[in-house]
PDB file of C-alpha atoms and ligand atoms in Angstrom:
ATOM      1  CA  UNK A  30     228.978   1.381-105.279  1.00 94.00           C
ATOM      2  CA  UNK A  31     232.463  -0.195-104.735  1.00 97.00           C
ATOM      3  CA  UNK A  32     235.528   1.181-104.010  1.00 98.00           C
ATOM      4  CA  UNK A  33     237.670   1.223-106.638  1.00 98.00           C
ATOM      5  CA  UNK A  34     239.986   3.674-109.014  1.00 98.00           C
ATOM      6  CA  UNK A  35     238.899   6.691-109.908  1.00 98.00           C
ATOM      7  CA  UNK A  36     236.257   6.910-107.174  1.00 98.00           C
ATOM      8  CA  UNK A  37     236.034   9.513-104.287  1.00 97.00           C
ATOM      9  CA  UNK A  38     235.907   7.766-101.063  1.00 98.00           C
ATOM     10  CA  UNK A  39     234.689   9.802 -98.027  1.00 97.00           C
ATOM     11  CA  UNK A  40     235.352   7.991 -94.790  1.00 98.00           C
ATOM     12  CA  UNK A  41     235.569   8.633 -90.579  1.00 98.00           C
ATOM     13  CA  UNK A  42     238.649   7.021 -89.401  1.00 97.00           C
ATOM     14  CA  UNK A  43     240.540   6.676 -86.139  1.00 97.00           C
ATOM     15  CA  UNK A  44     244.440   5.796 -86.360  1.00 97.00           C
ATOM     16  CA  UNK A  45     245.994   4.546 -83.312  1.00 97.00           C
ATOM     17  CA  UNK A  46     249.522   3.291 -83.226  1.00 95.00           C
ATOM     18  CA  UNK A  47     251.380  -0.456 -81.622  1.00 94.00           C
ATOM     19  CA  UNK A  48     250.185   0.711 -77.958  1.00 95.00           C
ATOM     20  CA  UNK A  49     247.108   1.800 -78.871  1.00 95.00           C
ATOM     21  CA  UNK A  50     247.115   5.557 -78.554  1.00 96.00           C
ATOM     22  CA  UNK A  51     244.949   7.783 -80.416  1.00 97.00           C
ATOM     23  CA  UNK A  52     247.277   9.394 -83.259  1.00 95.00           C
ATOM     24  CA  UNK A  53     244.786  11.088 -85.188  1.00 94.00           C
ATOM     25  CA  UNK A  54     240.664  10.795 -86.222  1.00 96.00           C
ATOM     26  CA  UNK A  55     238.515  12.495 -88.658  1.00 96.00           C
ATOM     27  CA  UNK A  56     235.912  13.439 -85.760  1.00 95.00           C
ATOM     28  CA  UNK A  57     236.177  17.250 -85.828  1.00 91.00           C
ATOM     29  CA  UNK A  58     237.144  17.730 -89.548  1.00 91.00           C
ATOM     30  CA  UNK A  59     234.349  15.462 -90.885  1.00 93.00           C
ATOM     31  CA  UNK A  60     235.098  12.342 -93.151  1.00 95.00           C
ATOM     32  CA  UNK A  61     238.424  12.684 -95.100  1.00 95.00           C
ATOM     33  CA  UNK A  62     237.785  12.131 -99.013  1.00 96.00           C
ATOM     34  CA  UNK A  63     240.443  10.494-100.975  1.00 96.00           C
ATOM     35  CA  UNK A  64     240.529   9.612-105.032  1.00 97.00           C
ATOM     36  CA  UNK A  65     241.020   6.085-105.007  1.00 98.00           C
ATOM     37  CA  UNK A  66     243.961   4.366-106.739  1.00 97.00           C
ATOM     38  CA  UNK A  67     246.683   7.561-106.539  1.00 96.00           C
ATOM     39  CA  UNK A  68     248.615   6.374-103.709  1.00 94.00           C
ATOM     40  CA  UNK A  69     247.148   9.772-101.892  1.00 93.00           C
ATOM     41  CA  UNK A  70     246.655   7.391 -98.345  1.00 95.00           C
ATOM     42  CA  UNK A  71     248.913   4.887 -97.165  1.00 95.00           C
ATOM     43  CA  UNK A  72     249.145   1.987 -99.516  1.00 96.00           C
ATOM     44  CA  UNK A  73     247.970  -0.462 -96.694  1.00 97.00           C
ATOM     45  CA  UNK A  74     244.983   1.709 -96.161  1.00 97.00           C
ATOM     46  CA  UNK A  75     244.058   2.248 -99.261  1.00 98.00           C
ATOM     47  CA  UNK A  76     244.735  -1.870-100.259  1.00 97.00           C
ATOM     48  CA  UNK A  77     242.041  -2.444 -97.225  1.00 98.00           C
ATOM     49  CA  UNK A  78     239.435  -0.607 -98.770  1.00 98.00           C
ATOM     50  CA  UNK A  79     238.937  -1.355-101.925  1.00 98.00           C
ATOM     51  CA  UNK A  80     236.161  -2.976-103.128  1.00 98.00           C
ATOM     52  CA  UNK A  81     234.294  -2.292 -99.938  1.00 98.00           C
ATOM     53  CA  UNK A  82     231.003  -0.353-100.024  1.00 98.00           C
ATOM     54  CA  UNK A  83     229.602   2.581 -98.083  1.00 97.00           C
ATOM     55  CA  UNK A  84     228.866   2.193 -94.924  1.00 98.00           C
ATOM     56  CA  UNK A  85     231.582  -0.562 -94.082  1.00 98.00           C
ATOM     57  CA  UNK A  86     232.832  -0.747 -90.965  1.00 98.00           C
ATOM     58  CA  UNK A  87     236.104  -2.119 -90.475  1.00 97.00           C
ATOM     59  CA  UNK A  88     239.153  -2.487 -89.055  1.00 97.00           C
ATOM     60  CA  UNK A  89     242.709  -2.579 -90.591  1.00 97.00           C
ATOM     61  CA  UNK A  90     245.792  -2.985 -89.146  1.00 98.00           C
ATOM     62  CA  UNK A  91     249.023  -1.626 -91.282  1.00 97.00           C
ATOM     63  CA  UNK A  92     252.254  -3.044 -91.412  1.00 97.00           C
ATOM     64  CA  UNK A  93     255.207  -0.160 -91.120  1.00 97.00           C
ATOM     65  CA  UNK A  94     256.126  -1.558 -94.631  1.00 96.00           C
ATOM     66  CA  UNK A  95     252.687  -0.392 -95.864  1.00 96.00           C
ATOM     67  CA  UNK A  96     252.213   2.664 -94.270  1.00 96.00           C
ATOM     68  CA  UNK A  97     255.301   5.216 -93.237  1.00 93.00           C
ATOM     69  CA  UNK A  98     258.115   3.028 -93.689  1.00 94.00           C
ATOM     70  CA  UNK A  99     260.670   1.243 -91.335  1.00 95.00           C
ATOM     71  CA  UNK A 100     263.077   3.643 -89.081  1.00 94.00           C
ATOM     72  CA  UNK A 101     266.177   4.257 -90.825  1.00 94.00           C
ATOM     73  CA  UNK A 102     268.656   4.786 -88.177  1.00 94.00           C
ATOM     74  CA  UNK A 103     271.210   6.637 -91.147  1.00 93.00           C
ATOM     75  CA  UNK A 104     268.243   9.449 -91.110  1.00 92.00           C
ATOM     76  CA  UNK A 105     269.156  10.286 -87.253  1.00 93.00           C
ATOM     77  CA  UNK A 106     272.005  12.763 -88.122  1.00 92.00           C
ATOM     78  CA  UNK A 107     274.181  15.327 -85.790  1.00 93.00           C
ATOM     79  CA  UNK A 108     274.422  18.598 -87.048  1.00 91.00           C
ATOM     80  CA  UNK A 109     276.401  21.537 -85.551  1.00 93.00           C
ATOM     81  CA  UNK A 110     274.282  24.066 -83.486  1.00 92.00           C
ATOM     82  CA  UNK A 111     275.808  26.682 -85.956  1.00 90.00           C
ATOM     83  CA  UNK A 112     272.997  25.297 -88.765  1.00 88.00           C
ATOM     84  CA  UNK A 113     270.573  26.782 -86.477  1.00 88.00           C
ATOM     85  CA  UNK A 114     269.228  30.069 -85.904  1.00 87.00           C
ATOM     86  CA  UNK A 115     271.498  31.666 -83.010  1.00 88.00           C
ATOM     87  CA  UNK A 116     269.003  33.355 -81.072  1.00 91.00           C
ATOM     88  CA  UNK A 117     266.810  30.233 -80.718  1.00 90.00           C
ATOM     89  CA  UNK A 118     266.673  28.086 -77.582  1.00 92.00           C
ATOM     90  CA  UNK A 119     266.930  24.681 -79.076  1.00 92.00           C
ATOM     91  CA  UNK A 120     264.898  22.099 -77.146  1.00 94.00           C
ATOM     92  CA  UNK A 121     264.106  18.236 -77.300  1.00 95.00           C
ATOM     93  CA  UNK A 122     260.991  17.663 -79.658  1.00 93.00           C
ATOM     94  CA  UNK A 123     261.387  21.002 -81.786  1.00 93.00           C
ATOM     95  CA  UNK A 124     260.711  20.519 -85.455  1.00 91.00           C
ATOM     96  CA  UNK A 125     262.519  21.943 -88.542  1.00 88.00           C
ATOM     97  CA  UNK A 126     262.570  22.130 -92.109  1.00 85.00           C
ATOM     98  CA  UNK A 127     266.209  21.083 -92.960  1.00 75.00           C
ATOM     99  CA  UNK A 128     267.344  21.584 -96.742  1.00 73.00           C
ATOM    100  CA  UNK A 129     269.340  18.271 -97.699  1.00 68.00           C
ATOM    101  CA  UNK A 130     270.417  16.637-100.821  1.00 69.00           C
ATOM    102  CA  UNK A 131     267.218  14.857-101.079  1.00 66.00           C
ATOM    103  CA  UNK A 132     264.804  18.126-100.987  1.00 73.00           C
ATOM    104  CA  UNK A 133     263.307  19.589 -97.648  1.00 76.00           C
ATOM    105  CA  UNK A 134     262.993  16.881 -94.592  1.00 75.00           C
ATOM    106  CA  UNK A 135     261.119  17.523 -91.830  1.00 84.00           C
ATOM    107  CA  UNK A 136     263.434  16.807 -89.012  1.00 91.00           C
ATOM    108  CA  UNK A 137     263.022  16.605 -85.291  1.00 93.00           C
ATOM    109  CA  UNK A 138     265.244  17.225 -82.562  1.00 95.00           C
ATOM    110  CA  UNK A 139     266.219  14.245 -80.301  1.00 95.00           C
ATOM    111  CA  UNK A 140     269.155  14.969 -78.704  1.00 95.00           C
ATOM    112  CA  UNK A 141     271.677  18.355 -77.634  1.00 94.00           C
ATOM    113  CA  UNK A 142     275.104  18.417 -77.062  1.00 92.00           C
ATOM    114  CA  UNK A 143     277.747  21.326 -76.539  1.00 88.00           C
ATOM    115  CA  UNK A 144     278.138  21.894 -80.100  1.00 92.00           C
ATOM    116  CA  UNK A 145     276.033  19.184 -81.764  1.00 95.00           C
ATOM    117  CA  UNK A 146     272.751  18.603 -82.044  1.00 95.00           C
ATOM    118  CA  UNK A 147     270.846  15.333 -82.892  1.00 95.00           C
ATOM    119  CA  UNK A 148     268.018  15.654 -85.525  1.00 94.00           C
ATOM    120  CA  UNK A 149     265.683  12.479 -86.765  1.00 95.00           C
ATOM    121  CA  UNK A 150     264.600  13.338 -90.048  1.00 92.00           C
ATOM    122  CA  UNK A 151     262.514   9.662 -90.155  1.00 93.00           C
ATOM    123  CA  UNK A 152     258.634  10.729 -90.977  1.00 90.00           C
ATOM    124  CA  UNK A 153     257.371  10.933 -87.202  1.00 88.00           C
ATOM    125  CA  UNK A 154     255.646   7.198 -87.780  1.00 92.00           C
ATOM    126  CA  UNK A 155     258.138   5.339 -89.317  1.00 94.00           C
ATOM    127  CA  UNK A 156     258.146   2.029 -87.845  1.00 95.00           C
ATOM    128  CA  UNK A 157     254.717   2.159 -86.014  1.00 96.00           C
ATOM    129  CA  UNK A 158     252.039  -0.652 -86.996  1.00 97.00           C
ATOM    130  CA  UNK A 159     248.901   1.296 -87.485  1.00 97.00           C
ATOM    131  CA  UNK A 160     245.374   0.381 -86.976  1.00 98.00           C
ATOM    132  CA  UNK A 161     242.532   2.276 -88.128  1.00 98.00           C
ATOM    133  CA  UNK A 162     238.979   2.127 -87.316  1.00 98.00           C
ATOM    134  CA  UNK A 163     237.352   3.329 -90.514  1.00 98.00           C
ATOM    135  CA  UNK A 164     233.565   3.990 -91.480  1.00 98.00           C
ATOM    136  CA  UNK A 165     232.791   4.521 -95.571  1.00 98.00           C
ATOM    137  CA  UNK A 166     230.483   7.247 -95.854  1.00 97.00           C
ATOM    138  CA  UNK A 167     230.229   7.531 -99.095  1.00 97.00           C
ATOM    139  CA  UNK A 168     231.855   6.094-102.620  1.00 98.00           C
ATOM    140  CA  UNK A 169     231.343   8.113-105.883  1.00 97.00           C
ATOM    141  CA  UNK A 170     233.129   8.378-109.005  1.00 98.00           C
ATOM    142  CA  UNK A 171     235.536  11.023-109.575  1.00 97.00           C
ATOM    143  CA  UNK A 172     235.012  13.494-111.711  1.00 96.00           C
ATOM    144  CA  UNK A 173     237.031  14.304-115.247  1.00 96.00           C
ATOM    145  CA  UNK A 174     238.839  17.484-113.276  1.00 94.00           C
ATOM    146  CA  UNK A 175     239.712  15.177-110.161  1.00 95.00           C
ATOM    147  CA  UNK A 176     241.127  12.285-112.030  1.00 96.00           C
ATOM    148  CA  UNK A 177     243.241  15.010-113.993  1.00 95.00           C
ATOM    149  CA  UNK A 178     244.393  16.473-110.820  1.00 93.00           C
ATOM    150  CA  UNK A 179     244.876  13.196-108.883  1.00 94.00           C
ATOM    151  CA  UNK A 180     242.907  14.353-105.752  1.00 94.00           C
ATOM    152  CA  UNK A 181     239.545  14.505-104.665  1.00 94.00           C
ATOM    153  CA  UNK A 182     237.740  17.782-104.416  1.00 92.00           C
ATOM    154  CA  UNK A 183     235.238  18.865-101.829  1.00 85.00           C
ATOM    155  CA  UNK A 184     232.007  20.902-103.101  1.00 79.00           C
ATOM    156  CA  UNK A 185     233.038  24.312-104.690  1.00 77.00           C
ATOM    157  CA  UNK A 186     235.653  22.776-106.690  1.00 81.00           C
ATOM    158  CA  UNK A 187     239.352  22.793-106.555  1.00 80.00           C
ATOM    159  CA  UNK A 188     240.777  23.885-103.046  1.00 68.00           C
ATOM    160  CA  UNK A 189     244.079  25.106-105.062  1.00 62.00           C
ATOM    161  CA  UNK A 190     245.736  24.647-101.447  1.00 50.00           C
ATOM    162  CA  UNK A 191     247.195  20.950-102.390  1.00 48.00           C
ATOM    163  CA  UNK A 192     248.225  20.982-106.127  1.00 42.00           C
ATOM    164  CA  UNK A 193     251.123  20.278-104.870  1.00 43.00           C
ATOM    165  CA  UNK A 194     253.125  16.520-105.003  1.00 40.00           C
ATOM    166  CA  UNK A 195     254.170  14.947-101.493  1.00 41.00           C
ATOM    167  CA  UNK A 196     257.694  13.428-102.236  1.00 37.00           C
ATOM    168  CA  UNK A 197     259.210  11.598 -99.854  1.00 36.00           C
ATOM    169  CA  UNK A 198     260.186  13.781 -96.834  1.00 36.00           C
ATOM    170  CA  UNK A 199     259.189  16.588 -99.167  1.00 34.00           C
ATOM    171  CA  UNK A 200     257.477  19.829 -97.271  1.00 34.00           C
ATOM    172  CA  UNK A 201     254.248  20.732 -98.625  1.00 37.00           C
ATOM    173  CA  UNK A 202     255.300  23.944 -98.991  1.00 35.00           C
ATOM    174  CA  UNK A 203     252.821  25.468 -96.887  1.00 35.00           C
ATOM    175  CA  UNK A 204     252.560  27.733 -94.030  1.00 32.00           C
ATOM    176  CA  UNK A 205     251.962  24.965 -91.354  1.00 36.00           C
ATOM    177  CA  UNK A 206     253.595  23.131 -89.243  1.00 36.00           C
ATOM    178  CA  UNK A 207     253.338  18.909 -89.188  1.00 38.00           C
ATOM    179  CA  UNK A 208     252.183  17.515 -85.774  1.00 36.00           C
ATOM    180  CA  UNK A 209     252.533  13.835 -84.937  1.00 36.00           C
ATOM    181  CA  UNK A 210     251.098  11.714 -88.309  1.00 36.00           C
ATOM    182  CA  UNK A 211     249.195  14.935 -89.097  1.00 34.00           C
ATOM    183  CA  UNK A 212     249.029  15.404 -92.967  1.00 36.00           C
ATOM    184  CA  UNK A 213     248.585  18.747 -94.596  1.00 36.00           C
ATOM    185  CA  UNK A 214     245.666  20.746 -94.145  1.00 34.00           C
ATOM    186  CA  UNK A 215     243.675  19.743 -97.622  1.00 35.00           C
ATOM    187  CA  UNK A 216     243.794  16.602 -97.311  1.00 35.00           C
ATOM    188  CA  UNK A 217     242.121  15.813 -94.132  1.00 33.00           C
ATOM    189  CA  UNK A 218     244.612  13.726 -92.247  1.00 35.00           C
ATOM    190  CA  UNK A 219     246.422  10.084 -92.740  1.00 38.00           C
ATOM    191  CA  UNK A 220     247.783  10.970 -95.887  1.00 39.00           C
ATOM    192  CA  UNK A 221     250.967   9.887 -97.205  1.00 39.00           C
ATOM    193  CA  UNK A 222     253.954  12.525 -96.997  1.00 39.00           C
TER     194      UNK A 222
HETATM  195 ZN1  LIG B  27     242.250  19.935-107.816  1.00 97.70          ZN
END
């Protein structure tokens, strides 16, 4: 069976970024499963693999453009150390949830001064050319509930955690924190945020 809309694709991936470092893989969580045609993986991902079949193995290489986006330099942004919580030792790398005009970003923080700080609210991956060694395990249509809820579920149904929509920069609203290119915990890793 080919990959194609409104199919369930389960795959193993590895994602490594420009210099070749090993951003995230399904080994550990088992095969990520995706509904096909809902923009719910990068679009250059997810452009790669259709019409493949299980058991593909291949490698695809994704273009900033087609996966988190260029860096926008306008999203690095100083903000006074009085938007953060007082008691809190600010430090290089720390991540927040910052409340702007556009919804919740996740920002990082790159830089401290005396009374500003430096956050990058760019998704952690913007710019990066991607490559990802993927394996299809396994291609199936979707089922009448999944297409209606445009995502895939695993066996027991719907996991309730993700009926949620990922706009851009938008938190998922749930009690976790992002790592480096990490998606939210339903869906399995290399989504799109
Ligand atoms: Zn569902």
């Amino acid at each position: 069976m080919k990959v194609a809309k409104d199919h369930v694709v389960s795959f193993d991936y590895q994602v490594r970024n420009s210099r070749a470092e090993l951003l995230d893989s399904s080994e550990g969580s088992g095969p990520m499963a995706y509904l096909h045609g809902y923009a719910s993986i990068i679009p250059g991902l997810e452009k790669a693999l259709e019409g493949r079949l299980a058991g593909d193995i291949l490698d695809v290489v994704v273009a900033p453009e087609d996966a988190y986006g260029p860096r926008d330099e306008r999203r690095k942004v100083e903000v006074p150390r009085s938007a953060f919580p007082a008691d809190l030792e600010i430090r290089p790398g720390m991540r927040f949830h910052a409340s702007g005009p556009h919804g919740t970003d996740h920002v990082v923080v790159v830089a401290i001064g005396a009374d500003q700080i430096t956050v990058d609210a760019n998704h952690p991956l913007a710019g990066e050319t991607l490559t990802f060694a993927v394996t299809i395990r396994d291609v199936r249509p979707a089922t009448g509930e999944e297409i209606s809820h445009g995502h895939a579920h695993r066996a027991g149904g719907c996991c309730g955690g993700h009926g949620h929509k990922h706009g851009d920069g938008e938190c998922c609203g749930e009690n976790h924190e992002h790592g480096d290119g990490e998606c939210c915990g339903g869906h399995g890793g290399c989504g799109r945020h």
